[in-house]
Coordinates of C-alpha atoms in Angstrom, one line a residue:
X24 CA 106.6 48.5 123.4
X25 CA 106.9 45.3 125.4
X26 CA 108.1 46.4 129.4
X27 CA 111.9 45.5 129.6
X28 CA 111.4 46.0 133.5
X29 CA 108.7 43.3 133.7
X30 CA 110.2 40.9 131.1
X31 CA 113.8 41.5 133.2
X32 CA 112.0 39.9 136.3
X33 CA 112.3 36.5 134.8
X34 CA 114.4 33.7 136.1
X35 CA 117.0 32.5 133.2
X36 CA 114.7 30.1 131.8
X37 CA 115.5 26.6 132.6
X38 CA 115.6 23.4 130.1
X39 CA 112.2 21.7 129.3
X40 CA 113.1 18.7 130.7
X41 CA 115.8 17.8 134.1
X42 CA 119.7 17.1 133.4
X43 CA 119.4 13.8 134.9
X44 CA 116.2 13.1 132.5
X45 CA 118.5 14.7 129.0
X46 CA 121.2 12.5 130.6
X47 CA 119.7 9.4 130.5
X48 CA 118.1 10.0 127.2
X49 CA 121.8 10.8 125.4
X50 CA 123.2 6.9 126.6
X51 CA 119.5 5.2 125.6
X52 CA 119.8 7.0 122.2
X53 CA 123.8 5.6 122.1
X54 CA 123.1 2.4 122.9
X55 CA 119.9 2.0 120.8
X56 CA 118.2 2.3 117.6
X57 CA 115.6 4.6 118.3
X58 CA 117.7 7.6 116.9
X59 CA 117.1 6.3 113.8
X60 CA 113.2 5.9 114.2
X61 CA 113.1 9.5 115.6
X62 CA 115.2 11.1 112.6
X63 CA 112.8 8.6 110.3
X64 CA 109.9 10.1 112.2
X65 CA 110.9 13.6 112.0
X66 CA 112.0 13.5 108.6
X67 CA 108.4 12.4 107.5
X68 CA 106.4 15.1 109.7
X69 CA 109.0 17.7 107.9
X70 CA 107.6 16.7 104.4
X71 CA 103.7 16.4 105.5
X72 CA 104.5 20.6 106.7
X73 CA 106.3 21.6 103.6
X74 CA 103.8 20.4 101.3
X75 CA 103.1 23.3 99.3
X76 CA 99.5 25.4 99.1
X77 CA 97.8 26.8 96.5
X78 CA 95.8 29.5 98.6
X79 CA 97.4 30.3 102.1
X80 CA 96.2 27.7 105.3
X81 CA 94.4 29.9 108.5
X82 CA 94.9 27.8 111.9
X83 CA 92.7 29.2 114.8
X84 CA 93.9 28.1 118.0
X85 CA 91.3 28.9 120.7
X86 CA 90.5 27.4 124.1
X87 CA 87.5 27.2 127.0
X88 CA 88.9 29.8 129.2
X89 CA 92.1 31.6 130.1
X90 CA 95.3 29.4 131.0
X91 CA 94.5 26.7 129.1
X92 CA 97.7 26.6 127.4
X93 CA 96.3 28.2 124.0
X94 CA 98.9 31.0 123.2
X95 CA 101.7 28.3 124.0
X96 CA 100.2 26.3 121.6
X97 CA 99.9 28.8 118.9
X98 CA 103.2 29.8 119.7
X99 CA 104.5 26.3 119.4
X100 CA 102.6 25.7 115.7
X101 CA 103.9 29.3 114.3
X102 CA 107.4 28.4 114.9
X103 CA 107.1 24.7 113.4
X104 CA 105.8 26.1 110.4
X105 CA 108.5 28.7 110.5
X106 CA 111.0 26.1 111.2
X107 CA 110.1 23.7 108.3
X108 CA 108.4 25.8 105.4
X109 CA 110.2 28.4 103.2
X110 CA 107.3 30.6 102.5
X111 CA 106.4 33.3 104.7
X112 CA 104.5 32.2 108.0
X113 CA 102.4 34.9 109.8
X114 CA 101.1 34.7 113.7
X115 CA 98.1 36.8 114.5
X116 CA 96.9 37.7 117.9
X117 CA 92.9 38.0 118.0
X118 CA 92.3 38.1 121.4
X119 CA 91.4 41.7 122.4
X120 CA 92.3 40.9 126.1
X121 CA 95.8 42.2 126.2
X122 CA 97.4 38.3 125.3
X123 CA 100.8 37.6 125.3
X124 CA 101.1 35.9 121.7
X125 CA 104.1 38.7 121.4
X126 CA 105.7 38.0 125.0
X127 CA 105.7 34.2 124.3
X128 CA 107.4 34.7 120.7
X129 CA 110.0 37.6 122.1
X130 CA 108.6 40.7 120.5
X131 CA 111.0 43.5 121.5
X132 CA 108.6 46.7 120.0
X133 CA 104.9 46.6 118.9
X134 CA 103.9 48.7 116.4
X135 CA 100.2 48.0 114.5
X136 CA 97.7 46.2 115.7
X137 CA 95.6 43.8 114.0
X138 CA 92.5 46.4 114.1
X139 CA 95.1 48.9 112.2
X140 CA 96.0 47.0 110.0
X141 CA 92.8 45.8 109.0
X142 CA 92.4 49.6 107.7
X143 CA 95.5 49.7 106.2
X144 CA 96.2 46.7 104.0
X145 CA 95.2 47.4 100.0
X146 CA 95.1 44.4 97.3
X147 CA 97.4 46.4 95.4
X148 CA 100.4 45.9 98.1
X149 CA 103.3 44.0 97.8
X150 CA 104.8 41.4 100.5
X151 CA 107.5 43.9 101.1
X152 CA 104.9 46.6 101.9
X153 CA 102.7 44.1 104.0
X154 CA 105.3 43.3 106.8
X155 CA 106.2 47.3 107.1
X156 CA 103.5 47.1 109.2
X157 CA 104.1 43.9 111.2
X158 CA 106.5 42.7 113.6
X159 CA 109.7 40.2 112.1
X160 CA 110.3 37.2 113.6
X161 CA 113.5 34.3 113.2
X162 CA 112.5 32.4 110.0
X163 CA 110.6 34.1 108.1
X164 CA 108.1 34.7 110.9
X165 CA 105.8 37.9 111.1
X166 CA 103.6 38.6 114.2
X167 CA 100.5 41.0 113.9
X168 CA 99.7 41.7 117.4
X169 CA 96.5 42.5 119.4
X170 CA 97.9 45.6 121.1
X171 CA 100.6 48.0 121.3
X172 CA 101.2 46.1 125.0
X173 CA 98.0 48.0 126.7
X174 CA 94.3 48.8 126.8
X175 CA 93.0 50.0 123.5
X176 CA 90.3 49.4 120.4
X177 CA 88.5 46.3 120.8
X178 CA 88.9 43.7 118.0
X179 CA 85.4 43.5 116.1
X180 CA 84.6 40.4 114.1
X181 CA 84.3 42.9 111.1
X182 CA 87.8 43.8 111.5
X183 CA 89.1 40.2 112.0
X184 CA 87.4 39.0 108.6
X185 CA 88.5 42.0 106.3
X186 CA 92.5 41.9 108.0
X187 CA 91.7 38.2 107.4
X188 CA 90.9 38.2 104.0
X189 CA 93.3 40.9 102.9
X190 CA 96.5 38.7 104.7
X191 CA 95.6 34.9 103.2
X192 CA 97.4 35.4 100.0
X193 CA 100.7 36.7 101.5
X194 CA 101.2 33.8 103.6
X195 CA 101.7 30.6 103.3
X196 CA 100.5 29.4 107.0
X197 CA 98.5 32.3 109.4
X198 CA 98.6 31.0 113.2
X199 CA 95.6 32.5 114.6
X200 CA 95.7 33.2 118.5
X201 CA 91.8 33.8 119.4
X202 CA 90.1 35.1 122.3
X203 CA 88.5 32.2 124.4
X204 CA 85.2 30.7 123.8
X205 CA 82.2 31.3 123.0
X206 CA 83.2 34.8 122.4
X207 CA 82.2 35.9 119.1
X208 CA 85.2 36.9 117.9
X209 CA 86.7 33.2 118.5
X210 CA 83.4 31.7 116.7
X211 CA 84.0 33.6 113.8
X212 CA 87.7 32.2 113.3
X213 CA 87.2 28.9 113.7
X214 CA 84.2 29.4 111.3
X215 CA 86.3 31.0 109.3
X216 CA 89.7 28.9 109.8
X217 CA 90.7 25.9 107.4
X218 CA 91.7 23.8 110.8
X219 CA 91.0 24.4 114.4
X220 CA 93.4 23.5 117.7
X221 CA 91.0 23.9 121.0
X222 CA 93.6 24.1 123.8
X223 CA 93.2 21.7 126.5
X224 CA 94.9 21.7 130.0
X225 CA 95.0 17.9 131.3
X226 CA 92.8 18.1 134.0
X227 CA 89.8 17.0 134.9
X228 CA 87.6 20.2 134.3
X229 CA 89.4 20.7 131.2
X230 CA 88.8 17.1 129.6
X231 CA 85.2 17.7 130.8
X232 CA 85.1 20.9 129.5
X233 CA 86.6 20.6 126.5
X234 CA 84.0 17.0 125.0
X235 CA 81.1 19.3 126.1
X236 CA 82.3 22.1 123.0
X237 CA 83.1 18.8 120.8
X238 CA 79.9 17.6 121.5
X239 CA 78.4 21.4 120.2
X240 CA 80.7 21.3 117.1
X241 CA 79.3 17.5 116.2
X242 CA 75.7 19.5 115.6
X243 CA 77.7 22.3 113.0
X244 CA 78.3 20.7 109.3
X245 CA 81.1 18.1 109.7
X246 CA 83.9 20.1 108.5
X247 CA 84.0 21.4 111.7
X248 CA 84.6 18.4 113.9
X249 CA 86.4 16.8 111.1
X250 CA 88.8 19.8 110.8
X251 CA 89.6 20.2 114.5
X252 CA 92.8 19.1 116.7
X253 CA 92.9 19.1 120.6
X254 CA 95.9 19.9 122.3
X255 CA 95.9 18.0 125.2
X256 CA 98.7 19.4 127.6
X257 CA 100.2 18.4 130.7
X258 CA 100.6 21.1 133.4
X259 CA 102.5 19.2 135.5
X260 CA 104.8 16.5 135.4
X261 CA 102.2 13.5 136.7
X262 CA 98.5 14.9 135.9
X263 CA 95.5 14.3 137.8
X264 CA 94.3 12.1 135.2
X265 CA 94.4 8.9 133.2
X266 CA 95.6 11.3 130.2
X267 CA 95.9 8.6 127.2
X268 CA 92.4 7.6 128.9
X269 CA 91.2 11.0 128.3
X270 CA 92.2 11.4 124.8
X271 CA 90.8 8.3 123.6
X272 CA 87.2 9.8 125.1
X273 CA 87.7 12.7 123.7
X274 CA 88.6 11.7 120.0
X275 CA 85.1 9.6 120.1
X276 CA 84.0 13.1 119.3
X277 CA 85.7 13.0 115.7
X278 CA 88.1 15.0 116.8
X279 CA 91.8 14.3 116.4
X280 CA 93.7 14.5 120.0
X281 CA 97.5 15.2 120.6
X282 CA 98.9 14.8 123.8
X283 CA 102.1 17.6 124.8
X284 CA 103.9 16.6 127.4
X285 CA 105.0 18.4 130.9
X286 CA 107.7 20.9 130.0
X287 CA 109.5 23.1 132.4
X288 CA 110.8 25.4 129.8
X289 CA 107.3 26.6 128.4
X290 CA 105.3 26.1 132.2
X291 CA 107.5 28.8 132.9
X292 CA 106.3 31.1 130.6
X293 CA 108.1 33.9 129.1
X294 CA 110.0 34.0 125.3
X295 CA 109.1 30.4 123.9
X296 CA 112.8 29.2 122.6
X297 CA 113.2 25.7 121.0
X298 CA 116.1 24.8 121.8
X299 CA 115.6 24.4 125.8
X300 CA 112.4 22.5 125.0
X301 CA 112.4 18.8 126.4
X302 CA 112.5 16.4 123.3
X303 CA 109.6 15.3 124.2
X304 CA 108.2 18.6 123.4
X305 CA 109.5 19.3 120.2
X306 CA 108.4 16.1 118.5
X307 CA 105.2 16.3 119.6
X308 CA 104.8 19.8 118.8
X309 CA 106.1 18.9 115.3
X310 CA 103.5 15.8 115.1
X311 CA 100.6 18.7 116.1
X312 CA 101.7 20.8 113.8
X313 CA 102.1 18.1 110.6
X314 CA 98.8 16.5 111.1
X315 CA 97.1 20.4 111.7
X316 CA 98.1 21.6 108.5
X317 CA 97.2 18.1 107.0
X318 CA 93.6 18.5 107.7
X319 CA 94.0 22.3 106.8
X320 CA 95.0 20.6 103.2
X321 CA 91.3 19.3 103.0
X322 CA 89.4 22.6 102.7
X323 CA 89.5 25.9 100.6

């Protein structure tokens, strides 16, 4: 059970982006045409994440270390997919460490864990009898959880692989939330994974961080690099860092780079909910999440 007392501590959570900034963005979309080019835009990232599958796309989102912005990220992806496909989309938390996938996504009640239900889930069971055990979420979202919301069975990589396996054909899209590298755990789900997102705060130490594990990944077979996404995110409104600078070093990895902007709404933290998110934000969260499952496409 998620902590009613803890969650009821939160300020009323505040738009992604100022009223004077939504303000001038309304009478620049009014006065020209880049409403169009936006809906154009949109309309085509829709299509790329409703392309159908044939066998159900796993996304591990991972980072370097804690606060990187990784859950956000996962967060972000599972409710794009959500949002755009019509097959069922499931989120997993892997991270062992008490994460807070289900906090972020606004999980009233935790029931099974993803250790449970790695035990529990028979080829013979239906769709119906799969999310019995997991936790429903707005658009045909599920969310299998690390924990029941406290300290209990460690996640082994044995137990990740078989709830793994036993889950892909259900679902259309699985959003993995890992554990931090180079936990094993973690390596085993981006070895595992069709794509990979390593979550990147926009910093200095986190740019530098973050082309030393691209820089490992270009000695693994080239699926790897080939397959993988950075989320580069802004922790505060003017980083530290030349940021479109950064992202151009780190795609000469072979790694794809998206850059998500500052947003008030999710440095907050708390229940992720799209429609205080900046604009910003939500296209290019959608643009992450198209060009993810595009590379996702390209493997079995």
């Amino acid at each position: 059970m998620v902590d009613s007392t803890l969650t009821g501590t939160a300020r009323r959570p505040q738009p992604g982006e100022p009223a004077a900034a939504r303000i001038s963005r309304a009478v620049r979309r009014i006065v020209s045409s880049s409403t169009a080019r936006e809906v154009a835009e949109l309309t085509r990232t829709a299509e790329q994440i409703q392309q159908p599958v044939t066998t159900g796309r796993q996304i591990a989102v991972t980072s370097i270390r804690g606060g990187a912005g990784k859950t956000t990220v996962a967060a972000l992806l599972g409710t794009a997919y959500a949002h755009y496909r019509h097959d069922p989309v499931l989120l997993v938390e892997a991270d062992p460490a008490l994460g807070s996938l289900p906090l972020r996504l606004g999980a009233e009640s935790l029931r099974w864990t993803t250790a449970d239900v790695a035990d529990i889930v028979e080829p013979q069971m239906s769709l119906l009898d799969v999310t019995g055990y997991l936790v429903q979420l707005p658009d045909n979202a599920w969310l299998l959880p690390g924990s029941q919301g406290r300290i209990g069975a460690m996640l082994d990589t044995a137990a990740y692989e078989r709830v793994m396996v036993a889950l892909r054909r259900y679902f259309g899209v699985t959003v993995v939330d890992c554990e931090t590298l180079p936990a094993e755990v973690a390596r085993v789900a981006l070895s595992a994974a069709q794509a990979r997102v390593l979550a990147v705060p926009a910093t200095l130490d986190g740019i530098t961080s973050a082309y030393a594990v691209l820089q490992w990944m270009q000695g693994l077979p080239r699926h790897m690099i080939a397959g993988t996404v950075v989320a580069l995110t802004s922790t505060t409104s003017r980083p530290g860092i030349d940021v479109e600078a950064a992202a151009e070093r780190l795609r000469s990895t072979g790694a794809a780079v998206h850059v998500l902007p500052h947003d008030r709404h999710l440095a907050a933290g708390g229940e992720l909910r799209t429609g205080l998110l900046a604009r910003p934000t939500r296209l290019a969260a959608a643009r992450l999440a198209a060009e993810v499952f595009q590379l996702s496409q390209k493997r079995r």
